[in-house]
PDB file of C-alpha atoms and ligand atoms in Angstrom:
ATOM      1  CA  UNK I   1      -0.045  -0.076  -0.064  1.00  0.00           C
ATOM      2  CA  UNK I   2       2.732   2.335   0.992  1.00  0.00           C
ATOM      3  CA  UNK I   3       4.475   1.712  -2.255  1.00  0.00           C
ATOM      4  CA  UNK I   4       1.309   2.419  -4.271  1.00  0.00           C
ATOM      5  CA  UNK I   5       1.063   5.692  -2.458  1.00  0.00           C
ATOM      6  CA  UNK I   6       4.676   6.429  -3.243  1.00  0.00           C
ATOM      7  CA  UNK I   7       4.074   5.775  -6.972  1.00  0.00           C
ATOM      8  CA  UNK I   8       0.933   7.820  -7.017  1.00  0.00           C
ATOM      9  CA  UNK I   9       2.726  10.804  -5.276  1.00  0.00           C
ATOM     10  CA  UNK I  10       5.870  10.582  -7.506  1.00  0.00           C
ATOM     11  CA  UNK I  11       3.623  10.330 -10.631  1.00  0.00           C
ATOM     12  CA  UNK I  12       1.644  13.485  -9.677  1.00  0.00           C
ATOM     13  CA  UNK I  13       4.632  15.297  -8.381  1.00  0.00           C
ATOM     14  CA  UNK I  14       6.625  14.587 -11.727  1.00  0.00           C
ATOM     15  CA  UNK I  15       3.661  15.547 -13.894  1.00  0.00           C
ATOM     16  CA  UNK I  16       3.316  18.645 -11.946  1.00  0.00           C
ATOM     17  CA  UNK I  17       6.958  19.495 -12.427  1.00  0.00           C
ATOM     18  CA  UNK I  18       7.459  18.470 -15.949  1.00  0.00           C
ATOM     19  CA  UNK I  19       4.203  18.731 -17.911  1.00  0.00           C
ATOM     20  CA  UNK I  20       4.672  22.450 -18.688  1.00  0.00           C
ATOM     21  CA  UNK I  21       8.069  22.259 -20.287  1.00  0.00           C
ATOM     22  CA  UNK I  22       7.259  19.090 -22.104  1.00  0.00           C
ATOM     23  CA  UNK I  23       4.289  20.772 -23.746  1.00  0.00           C
ATOM     24  CA  UNK I  24       6.571  23.638 -24.820  1.00  0.00           C
ATOM     25  CA  UNK I  25       9.082  21.353 -26.406  1.00  0.00           C
ATOM     26  CA  UNK I  26       6.322  19.320 -28.179  1.00  0.00           C
ATOM     27  CA  UNK I  27       4.857  22.673 -29.629  1.00  0.00           C
ATOM     28  CA  UNK I  28       8.255  23.847 -30.604  1.00  0.00           C
ATOM     29  CA  UNK I  29       8.794  20.639 -32.536  1.00  0.00           C
ATOM     30  CA  UNK I  30       5.379  20.810 -34.171  1.00  0.00           C
ATOM     31  CA  UNK I  31       5.793  24.390 -35.271  1.00  0.00           C
ATOM     32  CA  UNK I  32       9.257  23.839 -36.475  1.00  0.00           C
ATOM     33  CA  UNK I  33       9.562  25.391 -39.913  1.00  0.00           C
ATOM     34  CA  UNK I  34      13.233  24.753 -40.566  1.00  0.00           C
ATOM     35  CA  UNK I  35      13.456  21.697 -42.856  1.00  0.00           C
ATOM     36  CA  UNK I  36      16.577  19.593 -42.849  1.00  0.00           C
ATOM     37  CA  UNK I  37      17.967  19.774 -46.400  1.00  0.00           C
ATOM     38  CA  UNK I  38      17.299  16.554 -48.489  1.00  0.00           C
ATOM     39  CA  UNK I  39      20.492  15.129 -50.074  1.00  0.00           C
ATOM     40  CA  UNK I  40      20.185  12.323 -52.614  1.00  0.00           C
ATOM     41  CA  UNK I  41      23.195  10.061 -52.897  1.00  0.00           C
ATOM     42  CA  UNK I  42      23.569   7.837 -55.937  1.00  0.00           C
ATOM     43  CA  UNK I  43      25.825   5.000 -55.744  1.00  0.00           C
ATOM     44  CA  UNK I  44      26.984   4.415 -59.409  1.00  0.00           C
ATOM     45  CA  UNK I  45      26.079   1.212 -61.133  1.00  0.00           C
ATOM     46  CA  UNK I  46      24.811  -1.788 -59.376  1.00  0.00           C
ATOM     47  CA  UNK I  47      23.361  -5.337 -60.046  1.00  0.00           C
ATOM     48  CA  UNK I  48      24.206  -6.570 -63.472  1.00  0.00           C
ATOM     49  CA  UNK I  49      25.918  -3.185 -64.332  1.00  0.00           C
ATOM     50  CA  UNK I  50      29.215  -3.700 -62.491  1.00  0.00           C
ATOM     51  CA  UNK I  51      30.902  -0.520 -63.746  1.00  0.00           C
ATOM     52  CA  UNK I  52      34.690  -0.599 -64.020  1.00  0.00           C
ATOM     53  CA  UNK I  53      36.287  -3.770 -63.143  1.00  0.00           C
ATOM     54  CA  UNK I  54      39.800  -5.349 -62.736  1.00  0.00           C
ATOM     55  CA  UNK I  55      40.874  -8.798 -62.189  1.00  0.00           C
ATOM     56  CA  UNK I  56      43.976  -8.620 -60.126  1.00  0.00           C
ATOM     57  CA  UNK I  57      43.218  -7.614 -57.417  1.00  0.00           C
ATOM     58  CA  UNK I  58      39.550  -8.295 -58.033  1.00  0.00           C
ATOM     59  CA  UNK I  59      37.625  -5.080 -57.840  1.00  0.00           C
ATOM     60  CA  UNK I  60      34.105  -3.905 -58.939  1.00  0.00           C
ATOM     61  CA  UNK I  61      33.093  -0.252 -59.244  1.00  0.00           C
ATOM     62  CA  UNK I  62      29.545  -1.014 -58.217  1.00  0.00           C
ATOM     63  CA  UNK I  63      30.836  -2.363 -54.682  1.00  0.00           C
ATOM     64  CA  UNK I  64      33.212   0.670 -54.148  1.00  0.00           C
ATOM     65  CA  UNK I  65      30.394   3.226 -54.946  1.00  0.00           C
ATOM     66  CA  UNK I  66      27.972   1.591 -52.497  1.00  0.00           C
ATOM     67  CA  UNK I  67      30.582   1.576 -49.778  1.00  0.00           C
ATOM     68  CA  UNK I  68      31.691   5.239 -50.349  1.00  0.00           C
ATOM     69  CA  UNK I  69      27.809   6.221 -50.526  1.00  0.00           C
ATOM     70  CA  UNK I  70      27.019   4.554 -47.249  1.00  0.00           C
ATOM     71  CA  UNK I  71      29.941   6.242 -45.494  1.00  0.00           C
ATOM     72  CA  UNK I  72      28.914   9.547 -46.932  1.00  0.00           C
ATOM     73  CA  UNK I  73      25.250   9.079 -45.870  1.00  0.00           C
ATOM     74  CA  UNK I  74      26.575   8.438 -42.263  1.00  0.00           C
ATOM     75  CA  UNK I  75      28.635  11.665 -42.284  1.00  0.00           C
ATOM     76  CA  UNK I  76      25.808  13.725 -43.740  1.00  0.00           C
ATOM     77  CA  UNK I  77      23.304  12.410 -41.142  1.00  0.00           C
ATOM     78  CA  UNK I  78      25.814  13.259 -38.383  1.00  0.00           C
ATOM     79  CA  UNK I  79      25.747  16.822 -39.856  1.00  0.00           C
ATOM     80  CA  UNK I  80      22.034  16.914 -39.669  1.00  0.00           C
ATOM     81  CA  UNK I  81      21.114  16.218 -43.259  1.00  0.00           C
ATOM     82  CA  UNK I  82      18.282  13.985 -44.497  1.00  0.00           C
ATOM     83  CA  UNK I  83      19.711  11.527 -46.930  1.00  0.00           C
ATOM     84  CA  UNK I  84      18.028   9.500 -49.696  1.00  0.00           C
ATOM     85  CA  UNK I  85      19.788   6.771 -51.576  1.00  0.00           C
ATOM     86  CA  UNK I  86      18.815   5.743 -54.982  1.00  0.00           C
ATOM     87  CA  UNK I  87      20.089   2.296 -53.964  1.00  0.00           C
ATOM     88  CA  UNK I  88      21.186   0.913 -50.650  1.00  0.00           C
ATOM     89  CA  UNK I  89      22.122  -2.617 -52.013  1.00  0.00           C
ATOM     90  CA  UNK I  90      23.581  -4.335 -54.951  1.00  0.00           C
ATOM     91  CA  UNK I  91      20.780  -3.953 -57.609  1.00  0.00           C
ATOM     92  CA  UNK I  92      20.369  -2.431 -60.967  1.00  0.00           C
ATOM     93  CA  UNK I  93      18.536   0.874 -61.429  1.00  0.00           C
ATOM     94  CA  UNK I  94      18.114   2.628 -64.785  1.00  0.00           C
ATOM     95  CA  UNK I  95      19.783   6.115 -65.013  1.00  0.00           C
ATOM     96  CA  UNK I  96      16.629   8.065 -65.671  1.00  0.00           C
ATOM     97  CA  UNK I  97      15.105   6.374 -62.458  1.00  0.00           C
ATOM     98  CA  UNK I  98      18.004   7.767 -60.377  1.00  0.00           C
ATOM     99  CA  UNK I  99      17.290  11.255 -61.453  1.00  0.00           C
ATOM    100  CA  UNK I 100      13.553  10.625 -60.961  1.00  0.00           C
ATOM    101  CA  UNK I 101      14.211   9.768 -57.216  1.00  0.00           C
ATOM    102  CA  UNK I 102      15.782  13.113 -56.783  1.00  0.00           C
ATOM    103  CA  UNK I 103      13.161  14.942 -58.576  1.00  0.00           C
ATOM    104  CA  UNK I 104      10.302  13.242 -56.869  1.00  0.00           C
ATOM    105  CA  UNK I 105      11.882  13.857 -53.299  1.00  0.00           C
ATOM    106  CA  UNK I 106      12.269  17.632 -54.383  1.00  0.00           C
ATOM    107  CA  UNK I 107      15.904  17.133 -53.098  1.00  0.00           C
ATOM    108  CA  UNK I 108      18.149  20.138 -52.459  1.00  0.00           C
ATOM    109  CA  UNK I 109      21.260  18.493 -53.833  1.00  0.00           C
ATOM    110  CA  UNK I 110      22.123  15.336 -55.791  1.00  0.00           C
ATOM    111  CA  UNK I 111      25.433  13.602 -55.594  1.00  0.00           C
ATOM    112  CA  UNK I 112      26.471  10.598 -57.837  1.00  0.00           C
ATOM    113  CA  UNK I 113      29.558   8.659 -56.772  1.00  0.00           C
ATOM    114  CA  UNK I 114      31.716   6.638 -59.156  1.00  0.00           C
ATOM    115  CA  UNK I 115      35.301   5.464 -59.596  1.00  0.00           C
ATOM    116  CA  UNK I 116      37.287   5.804 -62.850  1.00  0.00           C
ATOM    117  CA  UNK I 117      39.326   3.441 -65.015  1.00  0.00           C
ATOM    118  CA  UNK I 118      41.662   4.078 -67.937  1.00  0.00           C
ATOM    119  CA  UNK I 119      43.683   1.931 -70.283  1.00  0.00           C
ATOM    120  CA  UNK I 120      46.569   4.075 -69.492  1.00  0.00           C
ATOM    121  CA  UNK I 121      47.500   3.039 -65.927  1.00  0.00           C
ATOM    122  CA  UNK I 122      49.213   6.220 -65.146  1.00  0.00           C
ATOM    123  CA  UNK I 123      46.077   8.162 -65.084  1.00  0.00           C
ATOM    124  CA  UNK I 124      45.079   8.996 -61.502  1.00  0.00           C
ATOM    125  CA  UNK I 125      43.323  11.628 -59.339  1.00  0.00           C
ATOM    126  CA  UNK I 126      39.885  12.903 -58.609  1.00  0.00           C
ATOM    127  CA  UNK I 127      37.469  14.906 -60.996  1.00  0.00           C
ATOM    128  CA  UNK I 128      33.909  16.176 -60.455  1.00  0.00           C
ATOM    129  CA  UNK I 129      31.443  16.740 -63.261  1.00  0.00           C
ATOM    130  CA  UNK I 130      28.387  18.984 -63.457  1.00  0.00           C
ATOM    131  CA  UNK I 131      26.058  19.673 -66.206  1.00  0.00           C
ATOM    132  CA  UNK I 132      26.374  23.017 -68.010  1.00  0.00           C
ATOM    133  CA  UNK I 133      22.587  23.419 -68.805  1.00  0.00           C
ATOM    134  CA  UNK I 134      21.807  26.254 -71.094  1.00  0.00           C
ATOM    135  CA  UNK I 135      18.141  26.304 -70.075  1.00  0.00           C
ATOM    136  CA  UNK I 136      18.710  26.369 -66.381  1.00  0.00           C
ATOM    137  CA  UNK I 137      21.730  28.642 -65.821  1.00  0.00           C
ATOM    138  CA  UNK I 138      21.054  28.912 -61.984  1.00  0.00           C
ATOM    139  CA  UNK I 139      21.272  25.070 -61.755  1.00  0.00           C
ATOM    140  CA  UNK I 140      24.609  25.089 -63.706  1.00  0.00           C
ATOM    141  CA  UNK I 141      26.094  27.667 -61.623  1.00  0.00           C
ATOM    142  CA  UNK I 142      25.094  26.121 -58.364  1.00  0.00           C
ATOM    143  CA  UNK I 143      26.283  22.651 -59.574  1.00  0.00           C
ATOM    144  CA  UNK I 144      29.711  24.164 -60.582  1.00  0.00           C
ATOM    145  CA  UNK I 145      30.057  25.667 -57.093  1.00  0.00           C
ATOM    146  CA  UNK I 146      29.049  22.529 -55.404  1.00  0.00           C
ATOM    147  CA  UNK I 147      31.628  20.762 -57.548  1.00  0.00           C
ATOM    148  CA  UNK I 148      34.333  23.093 -56.467  1.00  0.00           C
ATOM    149  CA  UNK I 149      33.468  22.848 -52.736  1.00  0.00           C
ATOM    150  CA  UNK I 150      33.374  19.117 -52.773  1.00  0.00           C
ATOM    151  CA  UNK I 151      36.355  18.798 -54.809  1.00  0.00           C
ATOM    152  CA  UNK I 152      38.418  20.932 -52.452  1.00  0.00           C
ATOM    153  CA  UNK I 153      37.205  19.023 -49.362  1.00  0.00           C
ATOM    154  CA  UNK I 154      37.837  15.560 -51.000  1.00  0.00           C
ATOM    155  CA  UNK I 155      41.322  16.534 -52.040  1.00  0.00           C
ATOM    156  CA  UNK I 156      42.126  18.063 -48.646  1.00  0.00           C
ATOM    157  CA  UNK I 157      41.160  14.757 -46.910  1.00  0.00           C
ATOM    158  CA  UNK I 158      42.586  12.367 -49.360  1.00  0.00           C
ATOM    159  CA  UNK I 159      45.712  14.224 -50.653  1.00  0.00           C
ATOM    160  CA  UNK I 160      44.874  12.833 -54.112  1.00  0.00           C
ATOM    161  CA  UNK I 161      45.655  14.673 -57.342  1.00  0.00           C
ATOM    162  CA  UNK I 162      42.879  16.963 -58.350  1.00  0.00           C
ATOM    163  CA  UNK I 163      41.874  16.647 -61.895  1.00  0.00           C
ATOM    164  CA  UNK I 164      39.484  19.663 -61.605  1.00  0.00           C
ATOM    165  CA  UNK I 165      35.873  20.409 -62.058  1.00  0.00           C
ATOM    166  CA  UNK I 166      34.739  19.363 -65.506  1.00  0.00           C
ATOM    167  CA  UNK I 167      31.652  19.773 -67.653  1.00  0.00           C
ATOM    168  CA  UNK I 168      29.715  16.414 -68.465  1.00  0.00           C
ATOM    169  CA  UNK I 169      26.360  15.320 -70.010  1.00  0.00           C
ATOM    170  CA  UNK I 170      25.783  12.150 -67.906  1.00  0.00           C
ATOM    171  CA  UNK I 171      22.004  11.486 -67.591  1.00  0.00           C
ATOM    172  CA  UNK I 172      21.989  11.612 -63.780  1.00  0.00           C
ATOM    173  CA  UNK I 173      23.338  15.131 -63.577  1.00  0.00           C
ATOM    174  CA  UNK I 174      21.546  16.302 -66.747  1.00  0.00           C
ATOM    175  CA  UNK I 175      18.064  15.149 -65.839  1.00  0.00           C
ATOM    176  CA  UNK I 176      17.937  16.187 -62.161  1.00  0.00           C
ATOM    177  CA  UNK I 177      16.405  19.479 -61.458  1.00  0.00           C
ATOM    178  CA  UNK I 178      18.549  20.500 -58.406  1.00  0.00           C
ATOM    179  CA  UNK I 179      22.259  21.213 -58.356  1.00  0.00           C
ATOM    180  CA  UNK I 180      23.833  17.936 -59.194  1.00  0.00           C
ATOM    181  CA  UNK I 181      27.303  16.693 -59.446  1.00  0.00           C
ATOM    182  CA  UNK I 182      29.100  13.316 -60.383  1.00  0.00           C
ATOM    183  CA  UNK I 183      32.216  12.540 -58.335  1.00  0.00           C
ATOM    184  CA  UNK I 184      34.891  10.291 -59.983  1.00  0.00           C
ATOM    185  CA  UNK I 185      36.693   9.437 -56.890  1.00  0.00           C
ATOM    186  CA  UNK I 186      39.916   7.898 -58.238  1.00  0.00           C
ATOM    187  CA  UNK I 187      41.198   5.323 -60.824  1.00  0.00           C
ATOM    188  CA  UNK I 188      41.043   1.608 -60.018  1.00  0.00           C
ATOM    189  CA  UNK I 189      43.399   1.033 -62.954  1.00  0.00           C
ATOM    190  CA  UNK I 190      46.256   3.163 -61.288  1.00  0.00           C
ATOM    191  CA  UNK I 191      48.205   0.883 -59.008  1.00  0.00           C
ATOM    192  CA  UNK I 192      48.907   3.319 -56.140  1.00  0.00           C
ATOM    193  CA  UNK I 193      45.462   4.839 -56.221  1.00  0.00           C
ATOM    194  CA  UNK I 194      43.791   1.478 -56.349  1.00  0.00           C
ATOM    195  CA  UNK I 195      45.814   0.407 -53.149  1.00  0.00           C
ATOM    196  CA  UNK I 196      44.376   3.440 -51.488  1.00  0.00           C
ATOM    197  CA  UNK I 197      40.803   2.833 -52.805  1.00  0.00           C
ATOM    198  CA  UNK I 198      40.810  -0.732 -51.570  1.00  0.00           C
ATOM    199  CA  UNK I 199      41.230   0.529 -47.943  1.00  0.00           C
ATOM    200  CA  UNK I 200      38.130   1.228 -45.904  1.00  0.00           C
ATOM    201  CA  UNK I 201      39.888   4.124 -44.167  1.00  0.00           C
ATOM    202  CA  UNK I 202      40.601   5.704 -47.602  1.00  0.00           C
ATOM    203  CA  UNK I 203      37.000   5.390 -48.831  1.00  0.00           C
ATOM    204  CA  UNK I 204      36.035   6.982 -45.570  1.00  0.00           C
ATOM    205  CA  UNK I 205      38.260  10.070 -46.171  1.00  0.00           C
ATOM    206  CA  UNK I 206      36.659  10.380 -49.613  1.00  0.00           C
ATOM    207  CA  UNK I 207      33.265  10.206 -48.056  1.00  0.00           C
ATOM    208  CA  UNK I 208      33.991  12.695 -45.206  1.00  0.00           C
ATOM    209  CA  UNK I 209      35.340  14.948 -47.887  1.00  0.00           C
ATOM    210  CA  UNK I 210      32.056  14.772 -49.878  1.00  0.00           C
ATOM    211  CA  UNK I 211      29.895  15.357 -46.794  1.00  0.00           C
ATOM    212  CA  UNK I 212      32.141  18.357 -45.592  1.00  0.00           C
ATOM    213  CA  UNK I 213      32.118  19.768 -49.274  1.00  0.00           C
ATOM    214  CA  UNK I 214      28.207  19.682 -49.242  1.00  0.00           C
ATOM    215  CA  UNK I 215      28.240  21.374 -45.861  1.00  0.00           C
ATOM    216  CA  UNK I 216      30.741  24.105 -47.287  1.00  0.00           C
ATOM    217  CA  UNK I 217      28.511  24.605 -50.234  1.00  0.00           C
ATOM    218  CA  UNK I 218      25.449  25.101 -48.322  1.00  0.00           C
ATOM    219  CA  UNK I 219      27.091  27.454 -45.682  1.00  0.00           C
ATOM    220  CA  UNK I 220      28.684  29.548 -48.485  1.00  0.00           C
ATOM    221  CA  UNK I 221      25.845  29.878 -50.952  1.00  0.00           C
ATOM    222  CA  UNK I 222      22.573  29.556 -49.115  1.00  0.00           C
TER     223      UNK I 222
HETATM  224 ZN1  LIG A   1      31.064   4.601 -63.093  1.00  0.00          ZN
END
């Protein structure tokens, strides 16, 4: 009986003490107008589309892009962004569908992640593409700025060679309505760069660079 009384009293007391602040917090949450920016991350290739591939050591681009994308998602969420993935597993998605995911979600930014290959094994470094749309000049300018911010942070983190910001007409950056970039995060055909890319710690550096570059862009231009 005494226990019951104790619980009843502590229940009443705690309600009396905490109900007002709890209501205020709940109302603040409900009326919150600030929306977390939505970022769509697109892991290049997937499923039957393996992307670039080498035999010794065996590497598939589609697996590397997914790992880097998942790390980038983690870092962006830590920074407070909402992240949507075009794929979270190893399956095939058509290119147009990837752009559609971002357009339907009305995402603020779109970032596609790839790794490069070249018959010339000397080629190495990181380059970022944006689409220079003539119809949507604002998108082009924002995409170019986003590419510069991301490239700078990825190079700072990885110490890789910068191959610069480039113009490209890839479907995913052309068909998306928001600022969009495609990151070519290094060559799996270059022996030194490949040794880095095979290490999880290096993929994490690339991903952290992408996330921080997005943050730099948002702080600088919005
Ligand atoms: Zn690719």
